[in-house]
Coordinates of N, CA, C and O in Angstrom, one line a residue:
M1073 N 40.8 87.2 64.5 CA 42.2 87.0 64.4 C 42.9 87.6 65.6 O 43.8 87.0 66.2
K1074 N 42.4 88.8 66.1 CA 43.0 89.5 67.2 C 42.8 88.6 68.5 O 43.7 88.6 69.3
S1075 N 41.7 87.9 68.6 CA 41.5 87.1 69.8 C 42.4 85.9 69.8 O 42.9 85.5 70.9
I1076 N 42.8 85.4 68.7 CA 43.8 84.3 68.7 C 45.1 84.8 69.2 O 45.8 84.2 70.0
F1077 N 45.5 86.0 68.7 CA 46.8 86.6 69.1 C 46.8 86.9 70.6 O 47.7 86.7 71.3
R1078 N 45.6 87.4 71.1 CA 45.5 87.7 72.6 C 45.6 86.4 73.4 O 46.3 86.3 74.4
G1079 N 45.0 85.3 72.9 CA 45.0 84.0 73.5 C 46.4 83.5 73.6 O 46.9 83.0 74.6
L1080 N 47.1 83.6 72.4 CA 48.5 83.2 72.4 C 49.4 84.0 73.3 O 50.3 83.4 74.0
A1081 N 49.2 85.3 73.3 CA 50.0 86.2 74.2 C 49.7 85.8 75.7 O 50.6 85.7 76.5
A1082 N 48.5 85.5 76.0 CA 48.1 85.1 77.4 C 48.8 83.8 77.8 O 49.3 83.6 78.9
L1083 N 48.8 82.9 76.8 CA 49.4 81.6 77.0 C 50.9 81.7 77.2 O 51.5 81.1 78.1
A1084 N 51.6 82.6 76.4 CA 53.0 82.8 76.5 C 53.3 83.5 77.9 O 54.3 83.1 78.5
L1085 N 52.5 84.4 78.3 CA 52.7 85.0 79.6 C 52.6 84.0 80.8 O 53.4 84.0 81.7
A1086 N 51.6 83.1 80.7 CA 51.4 82.1 81.7 C 52.6 81.1 81.7 O 53.1 80.8 82.8
A1087 N 53.1 80.8 80.5 CA 54.2 79.9 80.5 C 55.5 80.5 81.1 O 56.2 79.9 81.8
T1088 N 55.6 81.8 80.8 CA 56.8 82.6 81.3 C 56.7 82.6 82.8 O 57.7 82.4 83.5
G1089 N 55.5 82.8 83.4 CA 55.3 82.8 84.8 C 55.6 81.5 85.4 O 56.3 81.4 86.5
F1090 N 55.2 80.4 84.8 CA 55.5 79.1 85.3 C 57.0 78.8 85.3 O 57.5 78.3 86.2
L1091 N 57.6 79.2 84.2 CA 59.1 78.9 84.1 C 59.8 79.7 85.1 O 60.7 79.2 85.7
A1092 N 59.4 80.9 85.4 CA 60.0 81.7 86.5 C 59.8 81.1 87.8 O 60.8 80.9 88.6
S1093 N 58.6 80.6 88.1 CA 58.4 79.9 89.4 C 59.1 78.6 89.5 O 59.5 78.1 90.5
A1094 N 59.3 77.9 88.3 CA 59.9 76.6 88.3 C 61.5 76.7 88.5 O 62.1 75.8 88.7
Q1095 N 62.0 77.9 88.4 CA 63.4 78.1 88.6 C 63.8 78.2 90.1 O 65.0 78.2 90.4
E1096 N 62.8 78.2 90.9 CA 63.0 78.2 92.4 C 62.5 76.9 93.0 O 61.5 76.3 92.6
A1097 N 63.2 76.5 94.1 CA 62.8 75.3 94.8 C 61.4 75.6 95.5 O 61.2 76.7 96.0
Q1098 N 60.5 74.7 95.4 CA 59.2 74.8 96.1 C 59.4 74.3 97.5 O 59.8 73.2 97.8
M1099 N 59.2 75.2 98.5 CA 59.5 74.9 99.9 C 58.3 74.9 100.8 O 58.3 74.5 101.9
D1100 N 57.1 75.3 100.2 CA 56.0 75.6 101.1 C 54.8 74.6 100.8 O 53.6 75.0 100.9
L1101 N 55.1 73.4 100.4 CA 54.1 72.4 100.1 C 53.5 71.9 101.4 O 54.1 71.9 102.4
P1102 N 52.3 71.3 101.4 CA 51.7 70.7 102.6 C 52.6 69.5 103.0 O 53.3 69.0 102.1
R1103 N 52.5 69.2 104.2 CA 53.4 68.1 104.8 C 52.5 67.0 105.4 O 51.4 67.2 105.8
V1104 N 53.0 65.8 105.4 CA 52.4 64.6 106.0 C 53.5 63.8 106.8 O 54.6 63.7 106.3
A1105 N 53.1 63.3 107.9 CA 54.0 62.5 108.7 C 53.8 61.0 108.2 O 52.7 60.5 108.2
L1106 N 55.0 60.4 107.8 CA 55.0 59.0 107.4 C 55.9 58.3 108.4 O 56.7 58.9 109.1
N1107 N 55.9 57.0 108.3 CA 56.8 56.2 109.0 C 57.2 55.0 108.2 O 56.4 54.4 107.4
A1108 N 58.5 54.5 108.5 CA 59.0 53.3 107.9 C 59.5 52.5 109.1 O 60.6 52.8 109.6
G1109 N 58.6 51.7 109.7 CA 58.9 51.0 110.9 C 59.0 52.1 112.0 O 58.1 52.9 112.2
L1110 N 60.1 52.2 112.7 CA 60.3 53.1 113.8 C 60.8 54.5 113.3 O 61.0 55.4 114.0
H1111 N 61.1 54.6 112.0 CA 61.7 55.8 111.4 C 60.6 56.7 110.9 O 59.8 56.4 110.1
R1112 N 60.7 58.0 111.4 CA 59.7 59.0 111.0 C 60.2 59.8 109.8 O 61.4 60.0 109.7
I1113 N 59.3 60.1 108.9 CA 59.6 60.9 107.7 C 58.7 62.1 107.7 O 57.4 61.9 107.8
D1114 N 59.2 63.3 107.5 CA 58.4 64.5 107.3 C 58.4 64.7 105.8 O 59.4 65.2 105.3
A1115 N 57.3 64.4 105.2 CA 57.3 64.5 103.7 C 56.4 65.6 103.2 O 55.3 65.8 103.7
Q1116 N 57.0 66.4 102.3 CA 56.2 67.4 101.6 C 55.4 66.6 100.6 O 55.9 65.7 100.0
V1117 N 54.2 67.1 100.3 CA 53.3 66.4 99.4 C 53.1 67.2 98.1 O 52.7 68.3 98.1
A1118 N 53.6 66.6 97.0 CA 53.4 67.1 95.7 C 52.2 66.4 95.0 O 52.3 65.3 94.6
A1119 N 51.0 67.1 95.0 CA 49.8 66.4 94.6 C 49.2 67.0 93.3 O 48.4 66.3 92.6
T1120 N 49.6 68.2 92.9 CA 49.1 68.8 91.6 C 50.1 68.5 90.5 O 51.3 68.3 90.8
P1121 N 49.7 68.6 89.3 CA 50.6 68.4 88.2 C 51.8 69.4 88.2 O 52.9 68.9 88.0
E1122 N 51.6 70.6 88.5 CA 52.7 71.6 88.6 C 53.6 71.2 89.8 O 54.9 71.2 89.6
Q1123 N 53.1 70.9 90.9 CA 53.9 70.5 92.1 C 54.8 69.3 91.7 O 56.0 69.2 92.1
R1124 N 54.1 68.3 91.1 CA 54.9 67.1 90.7 C 55.9 67.4 89.7 O 57.0 66.8 89.7
M1125 N 55.7 68.3 88.8 CA 56.6 68.6 87.7 C 57.9 69.2 88.3 O 59.0 68.9 87.9
I1126 N 57.7 70.1 89.2 CA 58.8 70.8 89.9 C 59.5 69.9 90.9 O 60.8 69.8 90.9
G1127 N 58.8 69.2 91.7 CA 59.3 68.2 92.6 C 60.4 68.8 93.5 O 60.2 69.9 94.1
L1128 N 61.6 68.2 93.5 CA 62.7 68.7 94.3 C 63.8 69.4 93.5 O 64.9 69.6 93.9
M1129 N 63.4 69.8 92.3 CA 64.3 70.6 91.4 C 64.8 71.8 92.2 O 64.1 72.4 92.9
F1130 N 66.0 72.2 91.9 CA 66.7 73.4 92.4 C 67.0 73.4 93.9 O 67.5 74.4 94.4
R1131 N 66.7 72.3 94.6 CA 67.0 72.3 96.0 C 68.5 72.0 96.2 O 69.1 71.2 95.5
K1132 N 69.1 72.8 97.1 CA 70.5 72.6 97.3 C 70.8 71.6 98.5 O 71.9 71.1 98.6
D1133 N 69.8 71.4 99.3 CA 69.9 70.5 100.4 C 68.5 70.1 100.9 O 67.5 70.7 100.6
M1134 N 68.5 69.0 101.7 CA 67.2 68.5 102.3 C 67.6 67.8 103.6 O 68.5 66.9 103.6
P1135 N 67.0 68.2 104.7 CA 67.2 67.5 105.9 C 67.1 66.0 105.8 O 66.2 65.5 105.1
Q1136 N 67.8 65.2 106.6 CA 67.8 63.8 106.5 C 66.4 63.1 106.8 O 66.2 62.1 106.3
L1137 N 65.6 63.7 107.6 CA 64.3 63.1 108.0 C 63.2 63.6 107.1 O 62.0 63.3 107.3
E1138 N 63.6 64.4 106.0 CA 62.5 64.9 105.1 C 62.6 64.2 103.8 O 63.6 63.7 103.4
G1139 N 61.5 64.3 103.1 CA 61.4 63.7 101.7 C 60.2 64.4 101.0 O 59.7 65.4 101.5
M1140 N 59.9 63.9 99.8 CA 58.8 64.4 99.1 C 58.0 63.3 98.6 O 58.5 62.3 98.0
L1141 N 56.7 63.3 98.9 CA 55.7 62.3 98.5 C 55.0 62.8 97.3 O 54.3 63.8 97.4
F1142 N 55.1 62.1 96.2 CA 54.4 62.5 94.9 C 53.1 61.6 94.9 O 53.2 60.4 95.1
V1143 N 52.0 62.3 94.8 CA 50.7 61.6 94.8 C 50.0 61.8 93.5 O 49.8 62.9 93.0
F1144 N 49.6 60.7 92.8 CA 49.0 60.7 91.5 C 47.5 60.2 91.7 O 47.2 59.5 92.6
E1145 N 46.7 60.6 90.7 CA 45.3 60.3 90.8 C 45.0 58.8 90.6 O 44.1 58.2 91.2
Q1146 N 45.7 58.2 89.7 CA 45.5 56.8 89.3 C 46.8 56.0 89.4 O 47.8 56.6 89.0
P1147 N 46.7 54.7 89.7 CA 47.9 53.9 89.6 C 48.4 53.8 88.1 O 47.5 53.5 87.3
T1148 N 49.6 54.0 87.9 CA 50.2 53.8 86.6 C 51.7 53.6 86.8 O 52.2 53.9 87.8
V1149 N 52.4 53.1 85.8 CA 53.8 53.0 85.9 C 54.4 54.4 85.9 O 54.1 55.2 85.0
Q1150 N 55.0 54.8 87.0 CA 55.6 56.1 87.2 C 57.0 56.1 86.8 O 57.8 55.2 87.3
C1151 N 57.5 57.1 86.1 CA 58.9 57.2 85.7 C 59.3 58.6 86.1 O 58.6 59.6 85.8
F1152 N 60.5 58.7 86.7 CA 61.1 60.0 87.1 C 62.5 60.1 86.5 O 63.2 59.2 86.2
W1153 N 62.9 61.4 86.4 CA 64.2 61.8 86.0 C 64.7 62.9 86.8 O 63.9 63.4 87.7
M1154 N 65.9 63.3 86.7 CA 66.6 64.2 87.6 C 67.1 65.5 87.0 O 67.9 66.2 87.6
K1155 N 66.6 65.9 85.8 CA 67.0 67.1 85.2 C 66.7 68.3 86.1 O 65.6 68.3 86.7
N1156 N 67.6 69.2 86.4 CA 67.5 70.3 87.3 C 67.4 69.9 88.7 O 67.0 70.8 89.6
T1157 N 67.6 68.7 89.1 CA 67.6 68.3 90.5 C 69.1 68.1 90.9 O 69.8 67.4 90.2
L1158 N 69.4 68.8 91.9 CA 70.8 69.0 92.4 C 71.2 67.9 93.4 O 72.4 67.7 93.6
L1159 N 70.3 67.3 94.0 CA 70.6 66.3 95.1 C 70.5 64.9 94.6 O 69.6 64.5 93.8
P1160 N 71.4 64.0 95.0 CA 71.3 62.6 94.7 C 70.1 62.0 95.6 O 70.0 62.3 96.8
L1161 N 69.2 61.4 95.0 CA 67.9 60.9 95.6 C 67.7 59.4 95.4 O 68.2 58.8 94.4
T1162 N 66.9 58.8 96.3 CA 66.4 57.5 96.1 C 64.9 57.6 96.0 O 64.3 58.3 96.8
A1163 N 64.3 57.0 94.9 CA 62.9 57.0 94.8 C 62.3 55.7 95.2 O 62.8 54.6 94.8
A1164 N 61.3 55.7 96.1 CA 60.6 54.5 96.5 C 59.2 54.6 95.8 O 58.5 55.5 96.0
F1165 N 59.0 53.6 95.0 CA 57.7 53.5 94.3 C 56.8 52.7 95.2 O 57.1 51.5 95.6
V1166 N 55.6 53.3 95.6 CA 54.9 52.7 96.7 C 53.4 52.4 96.3 O 52.7 53.2 95.7
D1167 N 53.0 51.2 96.7 CA 51.6 50.7 96.4 C 50.6 51.5 97.4 O 51.0 52.1 98.4
D1168 N 49.3 51.4 97.0 CA 48.3 52.0 97.8 C 48.3 51.7 99.3 O 47.9 52.5 100.2
D1169 N 48.7 50.4 99.6 CA 48.7 50.0 101.0 C 50.0 50.4 101.8 O 50.2 50.0 102.9
G1170 N 51.0 51.1 101.1 CA 52.2 51.5 101.7 C 53.4 50.6 101.4 O 54.5 50.9 101.9
T1171 N 53.2 49.5 100.7 CA 54.3 48.6 100.4 C 55.2 49.2 99.3 O 54.7 49.6 98.3
I1172 N 56.5 49.2 99.6 CA 57.5 49.6 98.7 C 57.6 48.6 97.6 O 58.0 47.4 97.8
V1173 N 57.3 49.0 96.3 CA 57.4 48.1 95.2 C 58.8 47.9 94.7 O 59.3 46.8 94.5
N1174 N 59.5 49.1 94.6 CA 60.9 49.0 94.2 C 61.6 50.4 94.6 O 60.9 51.4 94.8
L1175 N 62.9 50.3 94.8 CA 63.7 51.5 95.1 C 64.7 51.7 94.0 O 65.3 50.7 93.5
V1176 N 64.9 53.0 93.7 CA 65.9 53.3 92.6 C 66.7 54.5 93.0 O 66.2 55.6 93.4
D1177 N 68.0 54.3 93.0 CA 68.9 55.5 93.2 C 69.0 56.3 91.9 O 69.1 55.7 90.8
M1178 N 69.0 57.6 92.1 CA 68.9 58.5 90.9 C 70.1 59.5 91.0 O 70.3 60.2 92.1
K1179 N 70.8 59.7 90.0 CA 71.9 60.6 89.9 C 71.4 62.0 89.5 O 70.6 62.2 88.6
P1180 N 72.0 63.1 90.2 CA 71.5 64.4 89.9 C 71.8 64.9 88.5 O 72.8 64.4 87.9
Q1181 N 71.0 65.8 88.0 CA 71.1 66.4 86.7 C 71.3 65.5 85.6 O 72.1 65.7 84.7
T1182 N 70.5 64.4 85.6 CA 70.5 63.5 84.4 C 69.1 63.3 83.9 O 68.1 63.7 84.6
T1183 N 69.0 62.8 82.7 CA 67.7 62.6 82.1 C 67.4 61.1 82.0 O 66.5 60.7 81.3
D1184 N 68.1 60.3 82.8 CA 67.9 58.8 82.8 C 66.5 58.6 83.4 O 66.1 59.3 84.4
S1185 N 65.7 57.7 82.8 CA 64.4 57.4 83.3 C 64.4 56.3 84.4 O 65.1 55.3 84.1
H1186 N 63.8 56.5 85.5 CA 63.7 55.6 86.6 C 62.2 55.3 86.8 O 61.5 56.2 87.2
C1187 N 61.8 54.0 86.7 CA 60.4 53.7 86.7 C 60.0 52.6 87.7 O 60.8 51.8 88.1
S1188 N 58.7 52.7 88.1 CA 58.2 51.7 89.0 C 58.1 50.4 88.2 O 57.8 50.4 87.0
K1189 N 58.2 49.3 89.0 CA 58.1 47.9 88.4 C 56.6 47.5 88.1 O 56.4 46.5 87.4
K1190 N 55.7 48.3 88.7 CA 54.3 48.1 88.4 C 53.5 49.4 88.7 O 54.1 50.3 89.2
P1191 N 52.2 49.5 88.3 CA 51.5 50.7 88.5 C 51.4 51.1 90.0 O 51.1 50.2 90.8
V1192 N 51.7 52.3 90.3 CA 51.6 52.9 91.7 C 51.0 54.3 91.6 O 51.1 54.9 90.6
R1193 N 50.5 54.7 92.7 CA 50.0 56.1 92.9 C 51.0 57.0 93.7 O 50.8 58.2 93.7
F1194 N 51.9 56.4 94.4 CA 52.8 57.1 95.3 C 54.3 56.9 94.9 O 54.7 55.8 94.6
V1195 N 55.1 58.0 95.0 CA 56.5 57.9 94.9 C 57.1 58.8 96.0 O 56.7 59.9 96.1
L1196 N 57.9 58.2 96.8 CA 58.6 58.9 97.9 C 60.1 59.1 97.6 O 60.8 58.1 97.4
E1197 N 60.5 60.4 97.5 CA 61.9 60.6 97.2 C 62.5 61.1 98.6 O 62.0 61.9 99.3
M1198 N 63.7 60.4 98.8 CA 64.5 60.7 100.0 C 65.9 60.9 99.6 O 66.3 60.5 98.5
N1199 N 66.7 61.5 100.5 CA 68.2 61.6 100.2 C 68.7 60.3 99.9 O 68.4 59.3 100.5
Q1200 N 69.6 60.2 98.9 CA 70.1 58.9 98.5 C 70.9 58.3 99.7 O 71.6 58.9 100.4
G1201 N 70.6 57.0 99.9 CA 71.2 56.3 101.0 C 70.4 56.2 102.2 O 70.6 55.3 103.1
W1202 N 69.3 57.0 102.3 CA 68.5 57.0 103.5 C 67.8 55.6 103.7 O 67.9 55.0 104.8
F1203 N 67.2 55.0 102.7 CA 66.6 53.7 102.8 C 67.6 52.7 103.2 O 67.4 51.8 104.0
A1204 N 68.8 52.7 102.5 CA 69.8 51.6 102.7 C 70.3 51.7 104.1 O 70.5 50.7 104.8
K1205 N 70.6 52.9 104.6 CA 71.1 53.1 106.0 C 70.1 52.5 107.0 O 70.5 52.1 108.1
K1206 N 68.8 52.6 106.7 CA 67.8 52.1 107.7 C 67.4 50.7 107.4 O 66.6 50.1 108.1
G1207 N 68.1 50.0 106.4 CA 67.8 48.6 106.1 C 66.4 48.4 105.5 O 65.8 47.4 105.6
I1208 N 65.9 49.5 104.8 CA 64.5 49.4 104.3 C 64.7 49.0 102.8 O 65.4 49.7 102.0
K1209 N 64.0 48.0 102.4 CA 64.1 47.4 101.1 C 62.7 47.3 100.5 O 61.7 47.4 101.1
A1210 N 62.6 46.9 99.2 CA 61.3 46.6 98.5 C 60.6 45.5 99.4 O 61.2 44.6 99.9
G1211 N 59.3 45.7 99.5 CA 58.5 44.8 100.3 C 58.2 45.4 101.7 O 57.3 45.0 102.3
A1212 N 59.0 46.3 102.1 CA 58.8 47.0 103.4 C 57.5 47.9 103.3 O 57.2 48.3 102.2
K1213 N 56.9 48.1 104.4 CA 55.7 49.0 104.4 C 55.9 50.3 105.0 O 56.6 50.4 106.1
L1214 N 55.4 51.3 104.4 CA 55.4 52.7 104.9 C 54.0 52.9 105.6 O 53.0 52.3 105.1
G1215 N 53.9 53.7 106.6 CA 52.7 54.0 107.3 C 52.4 55.5 107.2 O 53.3 56.3 107.1
G1216 N 51.2 55.8 107.3 CA 50.8 57.2 107.3 C 49.4 57.4 106.7 O 48.9 56.5 106.0
P1217 N 48.8 58.6 106.8 CA 47.5 58.8 106.3 C 47.3 58.5 104.8 O 46.1 58.1 104.5
P1218 N 48.2 58.7 103.9 CA 47.9 58.4 102.5 C 47.7 56.9 102.2 O 47.0 56.6 101.2
F1219 N 48.2 56.0 103.0 CA 48.2 54.6 102.7 C 47.0 53.8 103.3 O 46.8 54.0 104.5
K1220 N 46.4 53.0 102.5 CA 45.3 52.2 103.0 C 45.8 50.9 103.5 O 46.9 50.4 103.0
G1221 N 45.1 50.3 104.4 CA 45.5 48.9 104.8 C 46.2 48.9 106.1 O 46.5 48.0 106.7

């Protein structure tokens, strides 16, 4: 019985540690250079479950040429929400070859679900309006090391 309580106490401590780290913006993720035509993107890469869960939460700003690339193990319909995210963002749901499947504008601090129109492994979040200002729409291709083709 004591080992069960110890296990629960360890789990509670781990959860508390995660919640504490989740209250801060993650700024030190690996980066990858991407491009959308002539436009360069400096993307932080969120590849682990914890990195993807925190994403861009708690960020107060993000430079215009930066974004966050979420990388998943398998293609599936990806759905994102904006709870604890302070910035208005646009999510680009991206196929393995870099083709943008669909773009969705997302309002800060909401729990509305925004989903890909088909299974994808990549989601690129940029400041809201970045894609529109560059004339980048669904069907456009992103380039860079993560994308095949």
